[in-house]
mmCIF file of C-alpha atoms and ligand atoms in Angstrom:
data_model
loop_
_atom_site.group_PDB
_atom_site.id
_atom_site.type_symbol
_atom_site.label_atom_id
_atom_site.label_comp_id
_atom_site.label_asym_id
_atom_site.label_seq_id
_atom_site.Cartn_x
_atom_site.Cartn_y
_atom_site.Cartn_z
ATOM 1 C CA MET G 15 -0.053 -0.031 -0.456
ATOM 2 C CA THR G 16 1.131 3.309 -0.950
ATOM 3 C CA LYS G 17 0.915 6.433 1.259
ATOM 4 C CA ALA G 18 -0.817 9.509 -0.186
ATOM 5 C CA MET G 19 1.209 12.213 0.491
ATOM 6 C CA THR G 20 5.202 12.339 1.169
ATOM 7 C CA ILE G 21 7.370 14.857 3.922
ATOM 8 C CA SER G 22 8.217 17.225 0.580
ATOM 9 C CA GLU G 23 4.445 17.378 -0.023
ATOM 10 C CA LEU G 24 3.694 18.171 3.356
ATOM 11 C CA GLU G 25 6.806 20.814 3.588
ATOM 12 C CA LEU G 26 4.972 22.229 0.037
ATOM 13 C CA GLN G 27 1.250 22.782 1.433
ATOM 14 C CA ILE G 28 3.035 24.221 4.859
ATOM 15 C CA LYS G 29 4.438 26.747 2.387
ATOM 16 C CA ALA G 30 1.488 27.275 0.641
ATOM 17 C CA LEU G 31 -0.339 28.209 3.951
ATOM 18 C CA ARG G 32 2.416 30.459 5.269
ATOM 19 C CA GLN G 33 1.717 32.575 2.025
ATOM 20 C CA GLU G 34 -1.920 33.092 2.286
ATOM 21 C CA PHE G 35 -1.410 33.884 6.188
ATOM 22 C CA ALA G 36 1.027 36.481 4.693
ATOM 23 C CA ALA G 37 -1.681 37.767 2.123
ATOM 24 C CA ASP G 38 -4.176 38.116 4.686
ATOM 25 C CA ASP G 39 -2.282 40.806 6.277
ATOM 26 C CA GLY G 40 -4.906 43.342 6.664
ATOM 27 C CA LEU G 41 -7.620 40.867 7.951
ATOM 28 C CA PRO G 42 -8.494 41.430 11.836
ATOM 29 C CA ALA G 43 -6.831 39.168 14.505
ATOM 30 C CA GLY G 44 -10.384 37.885 15.176
ATOM 31 C CA GLU G 45 -10.617 36.298 11.379
ATOM 32 C CA LEU G 46 -7.722 35.107 11.061
ATOM 33 C CA SER G 47 -7.936 33.219 14.529
ATOM 34 C CA VAL G 48 -11.252 31.143 13.107
ATOM 35 C CA LYS G 49 -9.507 31.061 9.390
ATOM 36 C CA TYR G 50 -6.372 29.677 10.667
ATOM 37 C CA LEU G 51 -6.640 27.940 14.126
ATOM 38 C CA GLY G 52 -10.348 27.729 14.153
ATOM 39 C CA LYS G 53 -11.724 23.592 14.721
ATOM 40 C CA ASN G 54 -12.123 23.601 10.946
ATOM 41 C CA GLY G 55 -9.473 25.964 9.938
ATOM 42 C CA LEU G 56 -6.604 25.452 7.618
ATOM 43 C CA PHE G 57 -4.238 24.531 10.456
ATOM 44 C CA ASN G 58 -6.361 21.745 11.678
ATOM 45 C CA GLN G 59 -7.206 20.864 7.653
ATOM 46 C CA LEU G 60 -3.651 20.313 7.068
ATOM 47 C CA ALA G 61 -3.071 18.300 10.353
ATOM 48 C CA ALA G 62 -5.369 16.040 9.422
ATOM 49 C CA VAL G 63 -3.012 14.588 6.761
ATOM 50 C CA ILE G 64 -0.896 13.467 9.184
ATOM 51 C CA GLY G 65 -2.101 9.709 9.110
ATOM 52 C CA GLN G 66 -1.488 9.375 5.321
ATOM 53 C CA LEU G 67 2.624 9.809 6.225
ATOM 54 C CA GLU G 68 4.832 6.707 6.553
ATOM 55 C CA SER G 69 5.238 6.328 10.090
ATOM 56 C CA THR G 70 9.066 7.259 9.992
ATOM 57 C CA ASP G 71 8.079 10.722 8.056
ATOM 58 C CA ARG G 72 5.656 11.156 11.280
ATOM 59 C CA PRO G 73 7.977 12.732 14.057
ATOM 60 C CA GLU G 74 9.487 15.429 11.278
ATOM 61 C CA ALA G 75 5.936 16.038 10.563
ATOM 62 C CA GLY G 76 4.854 16.460 13.836
ATOM 63 C CA ARG G 77 8.082 18.843 14.589
ATOM 64 C CA LEU G 78 6.697 21.022 10.910
ATOM 65 C CA LEU G 79 3.016 21.438 11.933
ATOM 66 C CA ASN G 80 4.058 22.319 15.706
ATOM 67 C CA GLN G 81 6.189 25.029 14.676
ATOM 68 C CA LEU G 82 3.226 26.049 12.078
ATOM 69 C CA LYS G 83 1.135 26.096 14.474
ATOM 70 C CA ALA G 84 3.502 28.306 16.827
ATOM 71 C CA GLU G 85 4.319 31.122 14.451
ATOM 72 C CA LEU G 86 0.214 31.093 13.919
ATOM 73 C CA GLU G 87 -0.488 31.790 17.644
ATOM 74 C CA ALA G 88 2.384 34.248 17.716
ATOM 75 C CA ALA G 89 1.121 35.975 14.770
ATOM 76 C CA ILE G 90 -2.135 36.651 15.600
ATOM 77 C CA SER G 91 -1.869 37.453 18.841
ATOM 78 C CA LYS G 92 0.781 40.312 17.987
ATOM 79 C CA ARG G 93 -2.132 41.240 15.510
ATOM 80 C CA LEU G 94 -4.647 41.412 18.139
ATOM 81 C CA GLN G 95 -1.813 43.672 20.556
ATOM 82 C CA GLU G 96 -1.474 46.037 17.669
ATOM 83 C CA GLU G 97 -5.702 46.505 17.531
ATOM 84 C CA GLU G 98 -5.768 46.879 21.346
ATOM 85 C CA GLN G 99 -3.596 49.719 21.058
ATOM 86 C CA GLN G 100 -5.503 51.177 18.152
ATOM 87 C CA THR G 101 -8.399 51.052 19.803
ATOM 88 C CA GLU G 102 -9.286 54.712 21.145
ATOM 89 C CA TRP G 103 -9.949 55.410 25.144
ATOM 90 C CA VAL G 104 -13.143 56.162 26.027
ATOM 91 C CA ASP G 105 -13.649 58.544 29.052
ATOM 92 C CA LEU G 106 -17.263 57.478 30.191
ATOM 93 C CA THR G 107 -16.957 60.269 33.029
ATOM 94 C CA ILE G 108 -16.893 62.960 30.103
ATOM 95 C CA PRO G 109 -20.080 65.225 30.104
ATOM 96 C CA GLY G 110 -21.891 64.677 26.443
ATOM 97 C CA ILE G 111 -21.757 67.055 23.728
ATOM 98 C CA ARG G 112 -25.239 69.102 23.797
ATOM 99 C CA PRO G 113 -26.871 69.361 20.486
ATOM 100 C CA PRO G 114 -27.279 72.863 19.105
ATOM 101 C CA THR G 115 -30.401 74.674 20.677
ATOM 102 C CA GLY G 116 -31.670 77.309 18.859
ATOM 103 C CA HIS G 117 -34.024 80.221 20.603
ATOM 104 C CA LEU G 118 -37.405 82.097 19.842
ATOM 105 C CA HIS G 119 -36.912 84.388 17.130
ATOM 106 C CA PRO G 120 -36.527 87.791 18.340
ATOM 107 C CA ILE G 121 -40.132 89.214 16.605
ATOM 108 C CA THR G 122 -41.682 86.394 18.408
ATOM 109 C CA GLN G 123 -39.978 87.481 21.780
ATOM 110 C CA ALA G 124 -41.349 90.888 21.071
ATOM 111 C CA ILE G 125 -44.857 89.685 20.399
ATOM 112 C CA SER G 126 -44.660 88.018 23.921
ATOM 113 C CA GLU G 127 -43.304 90.853 25.779
ATOM 114 C CA ILE G 128 -46.249 93.057 24.137
ATOM 115 C CA THR G 129 -48.870 90.621 24.546
ATOM 116 C CA ARG G 130 -48.308 90.321 28.433
ATOM 117 C CA ILE G 131 -47.663 94.379 28.652
ATOM 118 C CA PHE G 132 -51.435 94.728 27.364
ATOM 119 C CA GLU G 133 -52.735 91.631 29.274
ATOM 120 C CA ARG G 134 -51.923 93.558 32.249
ATOM 121 C CA ILE G 135 -54.566 95.963 32.102
ATOM 122 C CA GLY G 136 -57.171 93.898 30.865
ATOM 123 C CA PHE G 137 -56.783 93.530 27.137
ATOM 124 C CA THR G 138 -57.815 90.100 25.666
ATOM 125 C CA ARG G 139 -55.129 88.681 22.815
ATOM 126 C CA VAL G 140 -57.026 87.754 19.518
ATOM 127 C CA ARG G 141 -56.130 86.649 15.940
ATOM 128 C CA TYR G 142 -57.894 87.437 12.950
ATOM 129 C CA PRO G 143 -57.685 85.737 9.228
ATOM 130 C CA GLU G 144 -54.081 87.531 7.389
ATOM 131 C CA VAL G 145 -56.239 86.861 4.345
ATOM 132 C CA ASP G 146 -59.483 88.715 4.912
ATOM 133 C CA TRP G 147 -62.481 90.171 2.688
ATOM 134 C CA ASP G 148 -62.044 93.863 1.080
ATOM 135 C CA TRP G 149 -64.920 94.576 3.600
ATOM 136 C CA TYR G 150 -62.731 93.733 6.946
ATOM 137 C CA VAL G 151 -59.816 95.657 5.878
ATOM 138 C CA PHE G 152 -61.378 98.702 3.808
ATOM 139 C CA GLU G 153 -64.883 99.041 3.591
ATOM 140 C CA ALA G 154 -65.833 98.683 7.214
ATOM 141 C CA LEU G 155 -63.152 101.021 8.071
ATOM 142 C CA ASN G 156 -64.979 103.879 6.007
ATOM 143 C CA MET G 157 -62.703 103.286 3.023
ATOM 144 C CA PRO G 158 -65.323 102.877 0.071
ATOM 145 C CA GLN G 159 -64.504 101.342 -2.996
ATOM 146 C CA ASN G 160 -62.459 103.605 -5.286
ATOM 147 C CA HIS G 161 -61.972 106.071 -2.440
ATOM 148 C CA PRO G 162 -58.129 107.531 -2.837
ATOM 149 C CA ALA G 163 -57.565 106.524 0.092
ATOM 150 C CA ARG G 164 -57.130 103.253 -0.067
ATOM 151 C CA ASP G 165 -54.007 103.826 -2.226
ATOM 152 C CA GLU G 166 -51.783 104.227 0.127
ATOM 153 C CA TRP G 167 -52.188 100.427 1.390
ATOM 154 C CA GLU G 168 -50.209 98.636 -1.409
ATOM 155 C CA THR G 169 -51.949 95.866 -1.216
ATOM 156 C CA PHE G 170 -51.771 92.539 -2.473
ATOM 157 C CA PHE G 171 -54.865 91.358 -4.158
ATOM 158 C CA VAL G 172 -55.985 87.948 -4.223
ATOM 159 C CA ASP G 173 -56.975 86.370 -7.674
ATOM 160 C CA THR G 174 -60.141 84.734 -6.479
ATOM 161 C CA PRO G 175 -63.805 85.323 -7.199
ATOM 162 C CA PRO G 176 -65.342 88.436 -4.862
ATOM 163 C CA HIS G 177 -67.590 87.448 -2.240
ATOM 164 C CA PRO G 178 -71.455 89.198 -3.238
ATOM 165 C CA GLU G 179 -71.093 91.306 0.008
ATOM 166 C CA ARG G 180 -67.858 91.227 1.334
ATOM 167 C CA GLY G 181 -65.906 92.165 -1.994
ATOM 168 C CA ARG G 182 -62.588 91.104 -3.289
ATOM 169 C CA MET G 183 -60.018 89.302 -0.969
ATOM 170 C CA VAL G 184 -56.468 91.028 -0.230
ATOM 171 C CA LEU G 185 -53.496 89.816 1.735
ATOM 172 C CA THR G 186 -54.233 92.143 5.192
ATOM 173 C CA THR G 187 -52.191 95.539 5.087
ATOM 174 C CA HIS G 188 -52.793 96.239 8.740
ATOM 175 C CA THR G 189 -54.146 94.482 11.800
ATOM 176 C CA SER G 190 -57.523 97.052 11.748
ATOM 177 C CA ASN G 191 -59.324 94.520 10.007
ATOM 178 C CA GLY G 192 -59.706 92.962 13.253
ATOM 179 C CA GLN G 193 -61.600 95.845 14.169
ATOM 180 C CA VAL G 194 -64.631 95.043 13.062
ATOM 181 C CA ARG G 195 -64.353 91.320 13.518
ATOM 182 C CA GLU G 196 -64.011 91.848 17.310
ATOM 183 C CA MET G 197 -66.855 94.069 17.616
ATOM 184 C CA GLU G 198 -68.714 91.223 15.703
ATOM 185 C CA ARG G 199 -67.647 88.594 17.775
ATOM 186 C CA LEU G 200 -68.672 90.174 20.785
ATOM 187 C CA GLY G 201 -71.969 91.686 19.950
ATOM 188 C CA GLN G 202 -71.714 94.536 22.646
ATOM 189 C CA PRO G 203 -68.746 96.260 24.238
ATOM 190 C CA PRO G 204 -67.165 96.602 26.684
ATOM 191 C CA ILE G 205 -64.347 95.347 24.063
ATOM 192 C CA ARG G 206 -60.681 95.585 25.013
ATOM 193 C CA MET G 207 -58.925 93.493 22.219
ATOM 194 C CA ILE G 208 -54.927 93.619 21.447
ATOM 195 C CA ASN G 209 -54.830 91.828 17.723
ATOM 196 C CA ILE G 210 -51.632 91.352 16.424
ATOM 197 C CA GLY G 211 -50.734 89.444 13.350
ATOM 198 C CA ARG G 212 -49.069 89.353 10.146
ATOM 199 C CA THR G 213 -49.335 91.871 7.536
ATOM 200 C CA TYR G 214 -48.311 92.668 3.840
ATOM 201 C CA ARG G 215 -47.659 95.116 1.893
ATOM 202 C CA ARG G 216 -45.731 96.149 -1.698
ATOM 203 C CA GLN G 217 -43.146 97.988 0.249
ATOM 204 C CA GLN G 218 -39.104 97.154 0.605
ATOM 205 C CA ASP G 219 -36.673 99.173 2.206
ATOM 206 C CA ALA G 220 -34.576 99.614 5.288
ATOM 207 C CA THR G 221 -37.755 100.492 7.210
ATOM 208 C CA HIS G 222 -40.004 98.305 5.573
ATOM 209 C CA THR G 223 -40.822 94.681 4.289
ATOM 210 C CA GLN G 224 -43.762 93.155 2.245
ATOM 211 C CA VAL G 225 -44.177 90.539 5.131
ATOM 212 C CA PHE G 226 -44.538 92.632 8.510
ATOM 213 C CA HIS G 227 -46.241 92.395 11.608
ATOM 214 C CA GLN G 228 -48.556 94.762 13.294
ATOM 215 C CA PHE G 229 -50.463 95.018 16.697
ATOM 216 C CA GLU G 230 -53.784 96.680 17.247
ATOM 217 C CA GLY G 231 -55.743 97.874 20.337
ATOM 218 C CA LEU G 232 -59.436 98.757 20.327
ATOM 219 C CA VAL G 233 -61.120 99.596 23.653
ATOM 220 C CA VAL G 234 -65.065 100.493 23.097
ATOM 221 C CA ASP G 235 -66.899 101.401 26.164
ATOM 222 C CA LYS G 236 -69.600 103.994 27.293
ATOM 223 C CA GLY G 237 -67.343 107.284 27.983
ATOM 224 C CA ILE G 238 -64.006 106.180 26.135
ATOM 225 C CA ASN G 239 -62.091 109.552 25.493
ATOM 226 C CA ILE G 240 -58.575 110.831 24.231
ATOM 227 C CA GLN G 241 -57.268 110.756 27.597
ATOM 228 C CA HIS G 242 -57.863 106.899 27.850
ATOM 229 C CA LEU G 243 -55.709 106.553 24.642
ATOM 230 C CA LYS G 244 -52.954 108.743 25.300
ATOM 231 C CA GLY G 245 -52.761 107.183 29.049
ATOM 232 C CA THR G 246 -52.481 103.526 27.280
ATOM 233 C CA ILE G 247 -49.524 105.026 24.876
ATOM 234 C CA ASP G 248 -47.867 106.054 28.139
ATOM 235 C CA TYR G 249 -47.947 103.522 29.893
ATOM 236 C CA PHE G 250 -47.016 101.203 26.522
ATOM 237 C CA ALA G 251 -43.857 103.545 26.082
ATOM 238 C CA ARG G 252 -42.853 103.215 30.111
ATOM 239 C CA GLU G 253 -43.264 99.271 30.261
ATOM 240 C CA PHE G 254 -41.650 98.265 26.921
ATOM 241 C CA TYR G 255 -38.836 101.304 26.559
ATOM 242 C CA GLY G 256 -38.307 101.629 30.269
ATOM 243 C CA PRO G 257 -39.146 104.593 32.928
ATOM 244 C CA GLU G 258 -37.820 107.590 30.747
ATOM 245 C CA ALA G 259 -39.932 106.682 27.925
ATOM 246 C CA LYS G 260 -42.150 109.305 26.859
ATOM 247 C CA SER G 261 -44.804 109.357 24.104
ATOM 248 C CA ARG G 262 -46.540 112.155 21.897
ATOM 249 C CA ILE G 263 -49.325 112.142 19.446
ATOM 250 C CA ARG G 264 -49.472 114.332 16.194
ATOM 251 C CA PRO G 265 -52.750 115.016 14.568
ATOM 252 C CA PHE G 266 -53.009 112.818 11.336
ATOM 253 C CA HIS G 267 -55.692 111.447 9.095
ATOM 254 C CA PHE G 268 -56.755 108.177 8.931
ATOM 255 C CA LYS G 269 -60.542 107.180 7.299
ATOM 256 C CA PHE G 270 -61.183 104.725 10.383
ATOM 257 C CA THR G 271 -60.440 107.293 13.117
ATOM 258 C CA GLU G 272 -61.554 110.721 14.048
ATOM 259 C CA PRO G 273 -59.560 112.810 15.668
ATOM 260 C CA SER G 274 -56.638 110.929 14.203
ATOM 261 C CA PHE G 275 -53.193 111.010 15.424
ATOM 262 C CA GLU G 276 -49.436 109.657 14.526
ATOM 263 C CA VAL G 277 -47.877 108.286 17.980
ATOM 264 C CA ASP G 278 -43.759 108.938 18.360
ATOM 265 C CA PHE G 279 -41.457 107.755 20.818
ATOM 266 C CA SER G 280 -38.743 109.391 22.633
ATOM 267 C CA CYS G 281 -35.331 108.541 21.151
ATOM 268 C CA HIS G 282 -33.616 106.476 23.886
ATOM 269 C CA ILE G 283 -29.908 107.829 22.918
ATOM 270 C CA CYS G 284 -30.739 111.682 22.934
ATOM 271 C CA HIS G 285 -33.875 111.149 25.123
ATOM 272 C CA GLY G 286 -36.296 113.139 22.911
ATOM 273 C CA THR G 287 -33.686 116.380 22.523
ATOM 274 C CA GLY G 288 -32.466 115.011 19.103
ATOM 275 C CA TYR G 289 -29.032 116.436 19.979
ATOM 276 C CA LEU G 290 -26.282 114.241 21.739
ATOM 277 C CA GLU G 291 -25.706 115.225 25.270
ATOM 278 C CA GLY G 292 -21.718 116.856 26.001
ATOM 279 C CA GLN G 293 -20.965 116.513 22.181
ATOM 280 C CA VAL G 294 -20.062 119.941 20.615
ATOM 281 C CA ASP G 295 -19.404 120.715 16.732
ATOM 282 C CA ALA G 296 -15.727 121.884 16.635
ATOM 283 C CA GLU G 297 -16.572 123.431 13.390
ATOM 284 C CA THR G 298 -19.646 125.071 13.825
ATOM 285 C CA GLY G 299 -19.753 125.146 17.964
ATOM 286 C CA GLY G 300 -22.977 123.489 17.587
ATOM 287 C CA THR G 301 -24.072 120.379 19.392
ATOM 288 C CA HIS G 302 -24.029 117.437 17.308
ATOM 289 C CA LYS G 303 -27.880 116.197 16.065
ATOM 290 C CA CYS G 304 -28.742 112.565 17.042
ATOM 291 C CA ARG G 305 -28.142 110.195 14.118
ATOM 292 C CA PHE G 306 -29.925 107.387 15.134
ATOM 293 C CA CYS G 307 -33.580 109.824 15.408
ATOM 294 C CA LYS G 308 -32.783 112.812 13.964
ATOM 295 C CA SER G 309 -35.613 114.724 15.638
ATOM 296 C CA GLY G 310 -35.585 113.316 19.059
ATOM 297 C CA TRP G 311 -38.538 110.959 18.220
ATOM 298 C CA HIS G 312 -39.377 107.651 16.222
ATOM 299 C CA GLU G 313 -42.964 107.087 14.641
ATOM 300 C CA VAL G 314 -44.706 103.644 15.334
ATOM 301 C CA GLY G 315 -47.779 103.583 14.184
ATOM 302 C CA GLY G 316 -51.296 105.590 14.219
ATOM 303 C CA ALA G 317 -54.306 105.725 16.559
ATOM 304 C CA GLY G 318 -57.413 107.484 16.885
ATOM 305 C CA MET G 319 -60.766 107.929 18.360
ATOM 306 C CA VAL G 320 -62.907 105.143 16.635
ATOM 307 C CA HIS G 321 -64.722 106.366 13.596
ATOM 308 C CA PRO G 322 -68.514 106.375 14.296
ATOM 309 C CA ASN G 323 -68.801 104.939 11.174
ATOM 310 C CA VAL G 324 -66.827 102.412 11.595
ATOM 311 C CA LEU G 325 -68.713 101.684 15.498
ATOM 312 C CA LYS G 326 -71.946 101.385 12.812
ATOM 313 C CA ALA G 327 -70.168 98.342 10.443
ATOM 314 C CA GLY G 328 -69.737 96.307 13.752
ATOM 315 C CA GLY G 329 -73.215 96.970 14.943
ATOM 316 C CA ILE G 330 -72.355 99.460 17.680
ATOM 317 C CA ASP G 331 -74.034 102.496 18.627
ATOM 318 C CA PRO G 332 -72.179 105.259 18.419
ATOM 319 C CA ASP G 333 -74.279 107.669 20.352
ATOM 320 C CA GLU G 334 -74.103 105.261 23.115
ATOM 321 C CA TYR G 335 -70.643 104.157 22.908
ATOM 322 C CA THR G 336 -67.082 105.924 22.306
ATOM 323 C CA GLY G 337 -63.992 103.920 21.642
ATOM 324 C CA PHE G 338 -59.788 104.076 20.622
ATOM 325 C CA ALA G 339 -57.762 102.164 18.128
ATOM 326 C CA PHE G 340 -54.158 101.845 17.777
ATOM 327 C CA GLY G 341 -52.126 100.145 15.366
ATOM 328 C CA TRP G 342 -47.958 100.358 15.045
ATOM 329 C CA GLY G 343 -45.687 97.996 13.588
ATOM 330 C CA VAL G 344 -44.454 94.854 15.585
ATOM 331 C CA GLU G 345 -40.513 95.503 13.743
ATOM 332 C CA ARG G 346 -40.433 99.058 14.346
ATOM 333 C CA THR G 347 -41.419 99.245 17.856
ATOM 334 C CA TYR G 348 -39.203 96.853 18.511
ATOM 335 C CA SER G 349 -36.131 98.405 16.715
ATOM 336 C CA LEU G 350 -36.173 101.221 18.878
ATOM 337 C CA LYS G 351 -35.441 99.542 21.762
ATOM 338 C CA GLU G 352 -32.187 100.188 23.798
ATOM 339 C CA GLY G 353 -29.059 98.532 22.811
ATOM 340 C CA LEU G 354 -30.501 97.211 19.440
ATOM 341 C CA ASN G 355 -30.200 100.640 17.801
ATOM 342 C CA LEU G 356 -31.328 98.716 14.736
ATOM 343 C CA ASP G 357 -31.168 100.801 11.468
ATOM 344 C CA ASP G 358 -32.563 98.048 8.979
ATOM 345 C CA ILE G 359 -35.344 95.801 10.117
ATOM 346 C CA ARG G 360 -34.843 93.563 7.335
ATOM 347 C CA LEU G 361 -32.114 91.968 9.110
ATOM 348 C CA LEU G 362 -34.412 90.582 11.206
ATOM 349 C CA TYR G 363 -35.754 88.341 8.347
ATOM 350 C CA GLY G 364 -32.399 87.067 6.956
ATOM 351 C CA THR G 365 -30.852 84.089 8.089
ATOM 352 C CA ASP G 366 -27.562 85.319 8.948
ATOM 353 C CA LEU G 367 -27.286 83.087 12.774
ATOM 354 C CA ARG G 368 -24.663 85.873 13.833
ATOM 355 C CA PHE G 369 -27.247 88.318 14.244
ATOM 356 C CA LEU G 370 -30.133 86.029 15.670
ATOM 357 C CA GLU G 371 -28.169 84.717 18.270
ATOM 358 C CA GLN G 372 -27.381 87.721 19.765
ATOM 359 C CA PHE G 373 -31.112 88.164 21.008
HETATM 360 C C1 LIG A 14 -52.241 101.466 9.958
HETATM 361 O O1 LIG A 14 -51.534 100.673 9.582
HETATM 362 C C2 LIG A 14 -53.126 102.347 10.545
HETATM 363 N N1 LIG A 14 -54.056 100.736 10.314
HETATM 364 C C3 LIG A 14 -53.127 102.183 11.994
HETATM 365 C C4 LIG A 14 -54.230 102.814 12.997
HETATM 366 C C5 LIG A 14 -54.790 101.512 13.403
HETATM 367 C C6 LIG A 14 -54.302 103.883 13.241
HETATM 368 C C7 LIG A 14 -55.635 102.091 14.830
HETATM 369 C C8 LIG A 14 -55.685 104.289 13.665
HETATM 370 C C9 LIG A 14 -56.108 103.178 14.723
HETATM 371 P P1 LIG A 14 -49.644 102.985 9.050
HETATM 372 O O2 LIG A 14 -49.689 102.490 7.237
HETATM 373 O O3 LIG A 14 -49.357 104.375 9.676
HETATM 374 O O4 LIG A 14 -50.815 102.705 9.733
HETATM 375 O O5 LIG A 14 -49.328 101.773 9.857
HETATM 376 C C10 LIG A 14 -48.690 101.780 10.816
HETATM 377 C C11 LIG A 14 -47.255 101.018 11.405
HETATM 378 O O6 LIG A 14 -46.993 99.895 10.666
HETATM 379 C C12 LIG A 14 -46.155 102.130 10.704
HETATM 380 O O7 LIG A 14 -46.312 102.917 11.847
HETATM 381 C C13 LIG A 14 -44.861 101.101 10.726
HETATM 382 O O8 LIG A 14 -44.399 101.183 12.115
HETATM 383 C C14 LIG A 14 -45.896 99.645 10.101
HETATM 384 N N2 LIG A 14 -45.634 99.219 9.075
HETATM 385 C C15 LIG A 14 -46.272 99.955 8.007
HETATM 386 N N3 LIG A 14 -46.022 99.851 6.771
HETATM 387 C C16 LIG A 14 -44.737 98.705 7.130
HETATM 388 C C17 LIG A 14 -43.739 97.598 6.255
HETATM 389 N N4 LIG A 14 -43.874 97.617 4.889
HETATM 390 N N5 LIG A 14 -43.031 97.068 7.018
HETATM 391 C C18 LIG A 14 -42.751 96.942 8.403
HETATM 392 N N6 LIG A 14 -43.227 98.433 9.172
HETATM 393 C C19 LIG A 14 -44.729 98.903 8.777
#
């Protein structure tokens, strides 16, 4: 009977296994261990041939195989050590990295502050549609169709069929559309509403954006007069801008209030004087004009006593009740806060986080 294998053939197979092991250089220690030294691994497959050798060859074959096994074990354990050194050390006691968190947009913060200020004196915050019928935005506010006063509002019209009684649909140009809607909601005075919403006009420059916000106050009751209006404006100035802030009203014209006013707040930089304290111009000897306001005052919006026709449109008897209303821009009012000195409100609607993160 001839034996199937000679010692030199075994040596060739050992050599081939060594070459394969060298080619598996990139494999991790765990995989090498299974492939070469596992129960069904290449080493055991090779060792099984020992039975096919002449008995005189077996001691030599055993020596060669033992040597091979020792080599494989040493190489794999060296690889394991290298891997352990490469593994990054983790300190589980180090505090975690917080995910970046945002905060409320400055205009949302301003709206909350304005709401709280008016709620403290009994106003109720309401919201009315931002896309509304011509009736609520113009007609019921004493601005009949084709009246030239409508031109001032630079309106966006919605291209939908008009309502038979309420006319065309528009993007609200002001929050004054809430006036008659609030009268309809409550039916009868007393009314003390603060309506804050988004408004739209075809305007765009440093102090105007196409989308902006207004807050609208409306108070209707028996015996309401201009002193109540002025007292409310003064209260807001102190609460929003600080105890030093002053307000003034100037005659103006709105179709829905009579008399009508524009409302100004004193400039916090020059305190309403229009000049910077202690800064004398070397050439002219004059004092420096305040560049933030130029006149000492900032206009924020309109106000006035509710026109009798508006009360009538809301189903309220103007012989029994009177009221005042005001409507100011949120962005404008907010941009005048001390420390802000914001001379371009468009920044508020940019996406520059370096700006927004300051609030
Ligand atoms: C009005 O909108 C009146 N409805 C205000 C009113 C209400 C008067 C109740 C009487 C009674 P006016 O068009 O002036 O008025 O706008 C008021 C304020 O809104 C402005 O002073 C300004 O602060 C702000 N505003 C107006 N247009 C823009 C705009 N395009 N971008 C930013 N703010 C604006």
